[in-house]
Amino acid sequence: MEILNLSLPAANRFATGYLEGSSDIQNFFHYDYKNDSDYIQRLDELTRRKFYRQELADHIKGFMSKFPHSAEIEKNIDKLRLDNSVAVIGGQQAGLLTGPLYSVHKVISIIKLAQQKERELGIPVVPIFWIAGEDHDYQEVNHVYVLKNNKPEKWIYPEKNLEKKMVTDIPVNKETCLAWVEEIIETFGETNHTNHLRQFAKTALTSAEELTFVDFFASMIMEMFKESGLLIVDSGNKGIRKLEKEFFTKMIRDHAEITSSVLAQQQKVDRAGFRPAIDIGEDAANLFYYDELNNERLLLQFDSQAGVFTARNGDIQFSMEELLEIASEYPEFLSNNVVTRPLMQEWLFPTLAFIGGPGEIAYWAELKQVFEHFQIKMPLLVPRLNITILDRSVETDLAELNLELQAVLESGTERHQLEFIDSQRDKELDDIFDQVRQTLSTQYGYIHSKVEHLDKGLLPLVKKNEDILHKQISFMEKKIDEAVCRKHDAILKKFTRVENALRPGGSPQERVWNPFFYLNQYGTDFISKLLQLEFTFDGMHKVIKM
């Protein structure tokens, strides 16, 4: 394996500016992740704060006991108990088969940055992956993409989930899921690693008597990363809610200040020329309530006139005192939204750095004043590693087609493919077709004028007859184009292979393809091999040449 660094724009303009080190954008954050001294400042800030380290370590130890384990995991749980330890954290939803590649890239980023900062700072740095189990957007996690008919096709997990349950509560039917996974693996084609991959999936599915989406996700992630000492938490787990009681209380009491802080920061973002990333209104309470009776996770709002928190158009109402009692006695009924999740993470963990994707970079910029309201700072926000896997055969196709790798990663191959087809067309024949069209239109113009004097009722028939002839000319042109494509089918297939490998469906590889495809191609130890590479967090796109 070899790493090639390229400068590519991020998924949004704000994140692109952040990667480039724009001073205007850096003003939206408390620290600069490219500045070594800022890590020292962050450590100094964390030493002045209190964390429930023992309780948190106990919870993580218990939660992780049912997943693949290692001695390195135990070491990192013990590290978390130490007063001078800090954490590198990132999170993602619990997608099936780990979700798209970028989920794995985020875990790799967490582990590699934690290792790097532990060496540089000389203190224990623990890698922690925050599974967003409290999310209820089932459509985000219930599918993977496979290659069918030379294009990405979404394959949805066959079981329906019509309720707004948290993902941590959605069960997985083992037999249904295994059959679905087997079908997906079949689309990859048989390799020397396919049987191992099937066993890998089967082991993860049979790891517990009852399995949820989060369990299935966590089992796979930990099998891939257990030797690195990765720790995981589930934001939807009822056990961790008990550690969050006092923090929910803070959020409820200061809900108005939290919302006004976001809105004020969004005005600054807007004045800087960027569209706000967080959808928030003045009545936002920034917490969800879990309606156990209807299995629904409902976003709370604050009715300032009535002085109550409401959900589902007012069907559910709580006074401030009632909601505070829920936070104290039944915290499992509350969960965070996009605004308060970073706060909760910050209060729970001694976070040195947060690993974020392009979207997270954009919305964290709108939280600076929220953190300042509680007299704390945001951790260093480090962009996750953006990675593209470049197979040797695809690299050969790129060379034969005379395509620039960077251009393909930015915009795909469609323009180049159309230019190639156009270069193979018979320009003289194209001119003849244009002349035939022009002559046909001219002659039918004469026919139109003659028929108009003879019988106006025939005019629609004249128009229809002309259209038929024009369509026949277009039909013949199309058939000739198809013949050109057939003649150069081998070359056109290479364009398609490159597109599907590097820019499938017009999107980055890491946002479409699932890690299972690469495990089938390169072996189930592929992830551990990636972890052996030396990555630098410099904002560059990492192309890994196989």
Coordinates of C-alpha atoms in Angstrom, one line a residue:
M1 CA 0.0 0.0 0.0
E2 CA 1.1 3.5 -0.8
I3 CA -0.5 6.9 0.2
L4 CA -0.9 9.6 -2.4
N5 CA -1.9 13.1 -1.1
L6 CA -4.2 15.2 -3.2
S7 CA -5.8 18.6 -2.6
L8 CA -9.6 18.2 -3.2
P9 CA -12.5 20.4 -2.2
A10 CA -14.7 19.1 0.6
A11 CA -18.4 18.4 0.4
N12 CA -19.4 21.9 1.3
R13 CA -17.8 25.3 0.8
F14 CA -17.4 26.0 4.5
A15 CA -15.5 22.7 5.1
T16 CA -13.3 23.4 2.1
G17 CA -12.3 26.8 3.7
Y18 CA -11.6 25.0 7.0
L19 CA -9.3 22.5 5.3
E20 CA -7.5 25.3 3.5
G21 CA -6.9 27.1 6.9
S22 CA -9.0 30.2 6.1
S23 CA -8.5 32.7 9.0
D24 CA -12.0 34.0 8.7
I25 CA -13.4 30.5 9.1
Q26 CA -11.0 29.6 12.0
N27 CA -12.6 32.5 14.0
F28 CA -15.7 30.3 14.4
F29 CA -13.7 27.9 16.6
H30 CA -11.7 28.1 19.8
Y31 CA -8.7 26.1 18.6
D32 CA -6.7 25.5 15.4
Y33 CA -6.1 21.8 14.9
K34 CA -3.0 22.6 12.8
N35 CA -1.4 24.4 15.7
D36 CA 0.5 22.2 18.1
S37 CA 0.4 24.7 20.9
D38 CA -3.4 24.7 20.8
Y39 CA -3.4 21.0 22.0
I40 CA -1.3 22.1 25.0
Q41 CA -3.8 24.9 25.7
R42 CA -6.7 22.4 25.5
L43 CA -4.9 20.1 27.9
D44 CA -4.6 23.0 30.3
E45 CA -8.3 23.8 30.0
L46 CA -9.3 20.1 30.6
T47 CA -7.2 19.9 33.8
R48 CA -9.5 22.6 35.4
R49 CA -12.7 20.6 34.7
K50 CA -14.3 17.7 36.5
F51 CA -15.3 14.4 34.8
Y52 CA -17.0 11.3 36.1
R53 CA -14.1 9.1 34.9
Q54 CA -14.7 6.0 37.1
E55 CA -18.4 5.9 36.4
L56 CA -17.9 6.4 32.7
A57 CA -15.2 3.7 32.5
D58 CA -17.4 1.3 34.4
H59 CA -20.3 1.9 32.0
I60 CA -18.1 1.5 28.9
K61 CA -16.6 -1.7 30.3
G62 CA -20.1 -3.2 30.9
F63 CA -21.4 -2.0 27.5
M64 CA -18.5 -3.5 25.6
S65 CA -18.4 -6.8 27.4
K66 CA -20.7 -8.4 24.8
F67 CA -18.6 -7.4 21.8
P68 CA -15.2 -8.7 20.5
H69 CA -12.6 -7.8 23.1
S70 CA -8.8 -7.5 23.5
A71 CA -6.2 -6.7 26.1
E72 CA -5.7 -3.3 24.5
I73 CA -9.4 -2.4 25.1
E74 CA -8.9 -3.2 28.9
K75 CA -5.8 -1.0 28.9
N76 CA -7.7 1.9 27.4
I77 CA -10.6 1.5 29.8
D78 CA -8.0 1.8 32.6
K79 CA -6.4 4.8 30.9
L80 CA -9.8 6.6 30.9
R81 CA -9.8 6.3 34.7
L82 CA -6.6 8.3 35.0
D83 CA -6.9 12.0 35.9
N84 CA -4.5 13.0 33.2
S85 CA -6.0 11.1 30.3
V86 CA -7.9 12.7 27.5
A87 CA -9.9 11.3 24.6
V88 CA -10.2 11.7 20.8
I89 CA -13.8 11.2 19.8
G90 CA -15.9 10.9 16.7
G91 CA -19.3 9.5 16.0
Q92 CA -21.6 8.0 13.4
Q93 CA -24.9 6.3 12.9
A94 CA -25.2 2.5 13.2
G95 CA -25.4 1.6 9.5
L96 CA -25.8 -1.9 8.3
L97 CA -22.5 -3.7 7.6
T98 CA -21.0 -0.6 9.2
G99 CA -22.6 1.8 6.6
P100 CA -20.6 3.6 3.9
L101 CA -16.8 3.5 3.9
Y102 CA -16.5 6.9 5.6
S103 CA -17.7 5.3 8.9
V104 CA -14.7 3.1 8.9
H105 CA -12.5 6.1 7.8
K106 CA -13.8 8.0 10.8
V107 CA -12.8 5.2 13.2
I108 CA -9.4 5.0 11.6
S109 CA -9.0 8.8 12.0
I110 CA -9.9 8.5 15.7
I111 CA -7.4 5.8 16.4
K112 CA -4.5 7.3 14.4
L113 CA -4.9 10.8 15.9
A114 CA -5.1 9.3 19.4
Q115 CA -1.9 7.3 18.9
Q116 CA -0.2 10.4 17.4
K117 CA -1.2 12.7 20.2
E118 CA -0.2 10.2 22.9
R119 CA 3.3 10.1 21.4
E120 CA 3.6 13.8 21.1
L121 CA 2.0 14.9 24.4
G122 CA 3.3 12.1 26.6
I123 CA -0.1 11.5 28.2
P124 CA -2.8 8.8 27.9
V125 CA -5.0 9.5 24.9
V126 CA -8.0 7.2 24.4
P127 CA -9.8 6.6 21.1
I128 CA -13.6 6.6 21.5
F129 CA -16.3 6.0 18.9
W130 CA -19.7 7.5 19.8
I131 CA -22.4 5.4 18.1
A132 CA -25.4 7.6 17.5
G133 CA -27.9 5.0 18.7
E134 CA -30.4 7.7 19.8
D135 CA -31.0 8.7 16.2
H136 CA -34.4 7.6 14.8
D137 CA -33.8 8.2 11.0
Y138 CA -34.2 4.6 10.0
Q139 CA -33.8 5.5 6.3
E140 CA -30.3 6.5 6.9
V141 CA -29.1 3.2 8.2
N142 CA -31.3 0.5 6.5
H143 CA -29.4 0.1 3.2
V144 CA -26.2 -0.5 1.4
Y145 CA -25.2 0.1 -2.3
V146 CA -24.2 -2.7 -4.6
L147 CA -23.1 -2.6 -8.2
K148 CA -25.9 -3.8 -10.5
N149 CA -26.1 -3.3 -14.3
N150 CA -22.9 -1.2 -14.1
K151 CA -24.3 1.4 -11.7
P152 CA -24.8 1.8 -7.9
E153 CA -28.1 0.3 -6.7
K154 CA -29.6 0.8 -3.2
W155 CA -30.4 -2.5 -1.5
I156 CA -32.7 -1.9 1.4
Y157 CA -32.9 -4.2 4.4
P158 CA -36.3 -6.1 3.9
E159 CA -37.8 -5.5 7.3
K160 CA -40.0 -2.4 7.7
N161 CA -39.8 0.0 10.6
L162 CA -42.7 2.5 10.5
E163 CA -42.2 3.8 14.0
K164 CA -39.8 6.6 15.0
K165 CA -37.8 4.2 17.3
M166 CA -34.3 5.0 18.2
V167 CA -31.9 2.9 16.2
T168 CA -30.6 1.3 19.5
D169 CA -34.1 -0.2 20.0
I170 CA -34.6 -1.5 16.4
P171 CA -34.2 -5.3 16.4
V172 CA -32.5 -7.3 13.7
N173 CA -34.0 -10.5 12.5
K174 CA -31.0 -12.8 12.2
E175 CA -32.3 -15.1 9.5
T176 CA -33.6 -12.3 7.4
C177 CA -30.5 -10.3 7.7
L178 CA -28.1 -13.2 7.0
A179 CA -30.0 -14.0 3.8
W180 CA -29.9 -10.3 2.8
V181 CA -26.1 -10.1 3.5
E182 CA -25.5 -13.3 1.6
E183 CA -27.2 -11.8 -1.5
I184 CA -25.1 -8.7 -1.2
I185 CA -21.9 -10.7 -0.9
E186 CA -22.9 -12.6 -4.1
T187 CA -22.9 -9.4 -6.1
F188 CA -19.2 -8.9 -5.3
G189 CA -18.2 -12.1 -7.0
E190 CA -16.3 -15.1 -5.5
T191 CA -12.7 -14.5 -4.3
N192 CA -10.3 -16.3 -2.0
H193 CA -11.7 -14.2 0.8
T194 CA -15.5 -14.6 0.3
N195 CA -15.9 -17.6 2.6
H196 CA -14.1 -15.7 5.4
L197 CA -16.3 -12.7 4.8
R198 CA -19.5 -14.8 5.0
Q199 CA -18.3 -16.2 8.3
F200 CA -17.4 -12.7 9.6
A201 CA -21.0 -11.6 8.9
K202 CA -22.5 -14.7 10.4
T203 CA -20.4 -14.4 13.6
A204 CA -21.5 -10.8 14.1
L205 CA -25.1 -11.8 13.6
T206 CA -24.9 -14.6 16.1
S207 CA -23.0 -12.7 18.8
A208 CA -26.0 -12.3 21.0
E209 CA -29.4 -13.9 21.5
E210 CA -31.2 -10.7 20.8
L211 CA -29.6 -8.2 18.3
T212 CA -30.3 -4.6 17.5
F213 CA -29.0 -2.4 14.7
V214 CA -26.5 -0.9 17.2
D215 CA -25.4 -4.4 18.4
F216 CA -24.8 -5.6 14.9
F217 CA -22.9 -2.4 14.0
A218 CA -20.8 -2.5 17.2
S219 CA -20.0 -6.2 16.8
M220 CA -18.6 -5.6 13.3
I221 CA -16.7 -2.5 14.3
M222 CA -15.1 -4.1 17.3
E223 CA -14.1 -7.2 15.3
M224 CA -12.3 -4.9 12.9
F225 CA -10.7 -2.6 15.5
K226 CA -10.4 -4.5 18.8
E227 CA -6.6 -4.8 18.6
S228 CA -6.3 -1.0 18.4
G229 CA -8.0 -0.6 21.8
L230 CA -11.0 1.4 20.4
L231 CA -13.7 2.1 23.0
I232 CA -17.3 2.6 22.0
V233 CA -20.4 4.1 23.5
D234 CA -24.0 4.1 22.4
S235 CA -25.7 7.4 22.9
G236 CA -29.0 5.6 23.0
N237 CA -28.0 3.2 25.8
K238 CA -30.1 3.6 29.0
G239 CA -27.1 3.0 31.2
I240 CA -25.3 6.1 29.9
R241 CA -28.4 8.2 30.4
K242 CA -27.9 7.8 34.2
L243 CA -24.6 9.6 33.8
E244 CA -26.3 12.4 31.9
K245 CA -28.9 13.5 34.4
E246 CA -27.3 16.7 35.6
F247 CA -26.4 17.7 32.1
F248 CA -30.0 17.2 30.9
T249 CA -31.0 19.5 33.8
K250 CA -28.6 22.2 32.6
M251 CA -29.9 21.9 29.1
I252 CA -33.5 22.2 30.2
R253 CA -32.9 25.2 32.6
D254 CA -30.9 27.0 29.9
H255 CA -32.8 25.9 26.8
A256 CA -33.6 29.5 25.8
E257 CA -30.0 30.6 26.2
I258 CA -28.8 27.6 24.1
T259 CA -31.2 28.5 21.3
S260 CA -30.4 32.2 21.3
S261 CA -26.7 31.4 21.3
V262 CA -27.1 29.3 18.2
L263 CA -29.2 31.9 16.4
A264 CA -26.7 34.7 17.3
Q265 CA -23.8 32.5 16.0
Q266 CA -25.7 31.7 12.8
Q267 CA -26.0 35.5 12.1
K268 CA -22.2 35.6 12.2
V269 CA -22.0 32.6 9.8
D270 CA -24.5 34.3 7.5
R271 CA -22.6 37.6 7.5
A272 CA -19.4 35.6 6.5
G273 CA -21.3 34.5 3.4
F274 CA -22.3 30.9 4.4
R275 CA -25.7 29.4 4.8
P276 CA -26.4 28.1 8.3
A277 CA -26.3 24.3 8.6
I278 CA -28.6 23.8 11.6
D279 CA -32.3 24.1 11.1
I280 CA -33.5 25.8 14.3
G281 CA -36.3 28.2 15.3
E282 CA -36.7 30.5 18.3
D283 CA -39.0 27.9 20.0
A284 CA -36.4 25.1 19.8
A285 CA -35.8 23.2 23.1
N286 CA -33.0 21.1 21.4
L287 CA -34.0 17.9 23.2
F288 CA -36.1 14.8 22.2
Y289 CA -38.7 13.1 24.3
Y290 CA -39.2 9.4 23.8
D291 CA -42.9 8.6 23.8
E292 CA -42.8 5.0 25.0
L293 CA -46.5 4.4 24.4
N294 CA -46.3 5.1 20.7
N295 CA -42.6 4.2 20.2
E296 CA -41.8 7.6 18.9
R297 CA -38.9 10.0 19.5
L298 CA -40.4 13.5 19.5
L299 CA -38.6 16.8 19.2
L300 CA -39.5 19.2 22.0
Q301 CA -40.3 22.8 21.5
F302 CA -41.0 25.6 24.1
D303 CA -44.3 27.4 24.0
S304 CA -43.2 30.8 25.5
Q305 CA -46.8 32.0 25.9
A306 CA -48.0 28.9 27.8
G307 CA -44.6 28.4 29.5
V308 CA -44.5 24.7 28.6
F309 CA -42.5 22.2 26.6
T310 CA -44.6 20.6 23.8
A311 CA -44.3 17.9 21.2
R312 CA -46.5 16.4 18.5
N313 CA -48.4 19.7 17.9
G314 CA -49.2 20.2 21.6
D315 CA -50.5 16.7 22.3
I316 CA -47.6 16.2 24.7
Q317 CA -46.9 19.0 27.2
F318 CA -44.5 19.3 30.2
S319 CA -43.9 22.2 32.6
M320 CA -40.3 23.1 33.4
E321 CA -40.7 21.2 36.7
E322 CA -42.1 18.1 35.1
L323 CA -39.3 18.0 32.5
L324 CA -36.7 18.4 35.2
E325 CA -38.2 15.6 37.1
I326 CA -38.0 13.4 34.0
A327 CA -34.4 14.3 33.6
S328 CA -33.7 13.4 37.2
E329 CA -35.8 10.2 37.5
Y330 CA -36.3 8.9 34.0
P331 CA -33.4 10.3 31.9
E332 CA -33.8 7.4 29.4
F333 CA -36.8 9.3 28.0
L334 CA -34.7 12.2 26.9
S335 CA -32.1 12.5 24.2
N336 CA -30.1 15.1 22.4
N337 CA -30.4 16.8 19.0
V338 CA -27.7 18.2 16.8
V339 CA -27.2 21.2 19.0
T340 CA -27.0 19.5 22.4
R341 CA -25.2 16.3 21.4
P342 CA -21.8 18.0 21.2
L343 CA -22.5 19.6 24.6
M344 CA -23.3 16.2 26.2
Q345 CA -20.2 14.7 24.7
E346 CA -18.1 17.5 26.0
W347 CA -19.5 17.2 29.6
L348 CA -19.1 13.4 29.7
F349 CA -15.6 13.1 28.2
P350 CA -12.3 14.9 28.6
T351 CA -12.2 15.5 24.9
L352 CA -8.9 16.6 23.4
A353 CA -10.1 16.5 19.8
F354 CA -13.3 15.7 17.9
I355 CA -13.0 14.0 14.5
G356 CA -15.6 15.5 12.2
G357 CA -16.8 15.2 8.6
P358 CA -17.6 18.1 6.3
G359 CA -21.1 18.4 7.6
E360 CA -20.1 18.3 11.2
I361 CA -17.4 21.0 10.6
A362 CA -20.1 23.3 9.2
Y363 CA -22.6 22.9 12.1
W364 CA -20.0 22.9 14.9
A365 CA -19.2 26.4 13.7
E366 CA -22.6 27.5 14.9
L367 CA -22.1 26.2 18.4
K368 CA -19.3 28.4 19.6
Q369 CA -21.5 30.8 21.6
V370 CA -23.4 27.8 23.1
F371 CA -20.1 26.4 24.6
E372 CA -19.1 29.9 25.8
H373 CA -22.5 30.3 27.6
F374 CA -21.5 27.3 29.7
Q375 CA -18.0 28.7 30.1
I376 CA -16.2 25.9 28.3
K377 CA -14.6 25.7 24.9
M378 CA -15.1 23.4 22.0
P379 CA -12.4 20.7 21.5
L380 CA -10.0 20.9 18.6
L381 CA -12.1 20.0 15.6
V382 CA -10.0 17.7 13.4
P383 CA -11.3 16.8 9.9
R384 CA -11.6 13.1 9.5
L385 CA -9.4 11.4 6.9
N386 CA -10.9 11.5 3.5
I387 CA -9.8 8.3 1.8
T388 CA -10.1 6.7 -1.7
I389 CA -9.0 3.2 -2.4
L390 CA -7.3 2.9 -5.8
D391 CA -7.1 -0.6 -7.1
R392 CA -4.1 -1.4 -9.4
S393 CA -6.5 -2.4 -12.2
V394 CA -8.3 0.9 -12.0
E395 CA -5.0 2.7 -12.0
T396 CA -4.1 0.9 -15.2
D397 CA -7.4 2.0 -16.7
L398 CA -6.7 5.6 -15.8
A399 CA -3.4 5.4 -17.6
E400 CA -4.8 3.8 -20.7
L401 CA -7.6 6.3 -20.9
N402 CA -5.1 9.2 -20.3
L403 CA -7.3 10.4 -17.3
E404 CA -6.0 12.5 -14.4
L405 CA -6.8 10.9 -11.1
Q406 CA -7.6 14.2 -9.4
A407 CA -10.0 15.3 -12.2
V408 CA -11.9 12.0 -11.9
L409 CA -12.1 12.2 -8.1
E410 CA -13.6 15.7 -8.4
S411 CA -16.0 15.2 -11.3
G412 CA -16.1 11.6 -12.6
T413 CA -15.5 10.4 -16.1
E414 CA -18.8 11.3 -17.9
R415 CA -17.4 14.4 -19.7
H416 CA -14.3 12.5 -20.8
Q417 CA -16.4 9.6 -22.0
L418 CA -18.6 11.9 -24.1
E419 CA -15.6 13.6 -25.5
F420 CA -14.1 10.2 -26.5
I421 CA -17.4 9.1 -28.2
D422 CA -17.6 12.4 -30.0
S423 CA -14.0 12.0 -31.3
Q424 CA -15.0 8.7 -32.8
R425 CA -18.0 9.9 -34.7
D426 CA -17.9 10.5 -38.5
K427 CA -18.1 14.2 -38.7
E428 CA -18.9 14.1 -42.5
L429 CA -21.8 11.8 -41.7
D430 CA -23.0 14.1 -39.0
D431 CA -23.0 17.0 -41.6
I432 CA -25.0 14.9 -44.0
F433 CA -27.7 14.2 -41.4
D434 CA -27.8 17.9 -40.6
Q435 CA -28.2 18.7 -44.4
V436 CA -31.0 16.1 -44.7
R437 CA -32.8 17.7 -41.7
Q438 CA -32.5 21.1 -43.2
T439 CA -33.6 20.0 -46.6
L440 CA -36.5 18.1 -45.1
S441 CA -37.7 21.2 -43.1
T442 CA -37.3 23.4 -46.2
Q443 CA -39.3 21.0 -48.5
Y444 CA -42.0 20.5 -45.9
G445 CA -42.3 24.3 -45.6
Y446 CA -43.2 24.3 -49.3
I447 CA -45.6 21.4 -48.8
H448 CA -47.2 23.3 -45.8
S449 CA -47.9 26.4 -47.9
K450 CA -49.3 24.5 -50.8
V451 CA -51.6 22.4 -48.6
E452 CA -52.8 25.5 -46.7
H453 CA -54.3 26.8 -49.9
L454 CA -55.6 23.4 -51.0
D455 CA -57.2 22.1 -47.7
K456 CA -56.3 23.4 -44.2
G457 CA -57.7 20.3 -42.7
L458 CA -54.6 18.4 -44.0
L459 CA -52.1 20.6 -42.1
P460 CA -52.0 18.4 -38.9
L461 CA -51.3 15.4 -41.1
V462 CA -48.5 17.2 -42.9
K463 CA -46.9 18.2 -39.5
K464 CA -47.3 14.6 -38.2
N465 CA -45.7 13.2 -41.4
E466 CA -42.8 15.6 -41.1
D467 CA -42.3 14.7 -37.4
I468 CA -42.2 11.0 -38.3
L469 CA -39.5 11.5 -40.9
H470 CA -37.4 13.6 -38.4
K471 CA -37.8 10.9 -35.8
Q472 CA -36.6 8.3 -38.4
I473 CA -33.5 10.4 -39.0
S474 CA -32.8 10.7 -35.3
F475 CA -33.4 6.9 -35.0
M476 CA -30.8 6.2 -37.7
E477 CA -28.4 8.6 -36.0
K478 CA -28.9 6.8 -32.7
K479 CA -28.3 3.4 -34.3
I480 CA -25.0 4.7 -35.8
D481 CA -24.0 6.1 -32.4
E482 CA -24.7 2.7 -30.9
A483 CA -22.6 1.0 -33.6
V484 CA -19.7 3.4 -32.7
C485 CA -20.1 2.5 -29.0
R486 CA -20.1 -1.2 -29.8
K487 CA -17.0 -0.8 -31.8
H488 CA -15.2 0.8 -28.8
D489 CA -17.0 -1.2 -26.1
A490 CA -13.8 -2.3 -24.4
I491 CA -12.7 1.3 -24.0
L492 CA -16.1 2.5 -22.8
K493 CA -16.2 -0.3 -20.2
K494 CA -13.0 1.1 -18.8
F495 CA -14.6 4.5 -18.4
T496 CA -17.4 2.9 -16.5
R497 CA -15.1 0.8 -14.3
V498 CA -13.1 3.9 -13.4
E499 CA -16.3 5.9 -12.6
N500 CA -17.8 3.1 -10.5
A501 CA -14.6 2.6 -8.6
L502 CA -13.8 6.3 -7.9
R503 CA -16.9 8.4 -8.4
P504 CA -19.9 6.0 -8.3
G505 CA -23.1 7.7 -9.2
G506 CA -21.4 11.1 -9.1
S507 CA -20.5 10.8 -5.5
P508 CA -17.2 10.1 -3.6
Q509 CA -16.3 6.5 -3.3
E510 CA -16.4 6.7 0.5
R511 CA -20.0 7.9 0.6
V512 CA -21.4 5.1 -1.6
W513 CA -19.5 1.8 -1.3
N514 CA -19.5 -0.4 1.7
P515 CA -16.4 -1.8 3.4
F516 CA -17.6 -5.4 2.7
F517 CA -16.8 -5.0 -1.0
Y518 CA -13.1 -4.3 -0.1
L519 CA -13.0 -7.0 2.5
N520 CA -14.1 -9.5 -0.2
Q521 CA -11.5 -8.2 -2.6
Y522 CA -8.5 -7.7 -0.2
G523 CA -9.3 -9.9 2.8
T524 CA -10.9 -9.5 6.2
D525 CA -7.5 -8.1 7.5
F526 CA -7.7 -5.2 5.1
I527 CA -8.7 -2.8 7.8
S528 CA -5.8 -3.8 10.1
K529 CA -3.5 -3.2 7.1
L530 CA -4.9 0.3 6.7
L531 CA -4.2 1.0 10.4
Q532 CA -0.5 0.2 9.8
L533 CA -0.2 3.1 7.4
E534 CA 1.1 6.5 8.6
F535 CA -1.5 9.2 8.1
T536 CA -1.0 12.9 8.6
F537 CA -4.0 15.2 9.5
D538 CA -3.2 17.9 7.0
G539 CA -6.5 18.3 5.2
M540 CA -5.3 16.4 2.1
H541 CA -7.2 13.7 0.4
K542 CA -5.6 10.3 0.9
V543 CA -5.5 8.0 -2.1
I544 CA -4.4 4.5 -1.0
K545 CA -2.8 2.7 -4.0
M546 CA -3.3 -1.1 -3.7

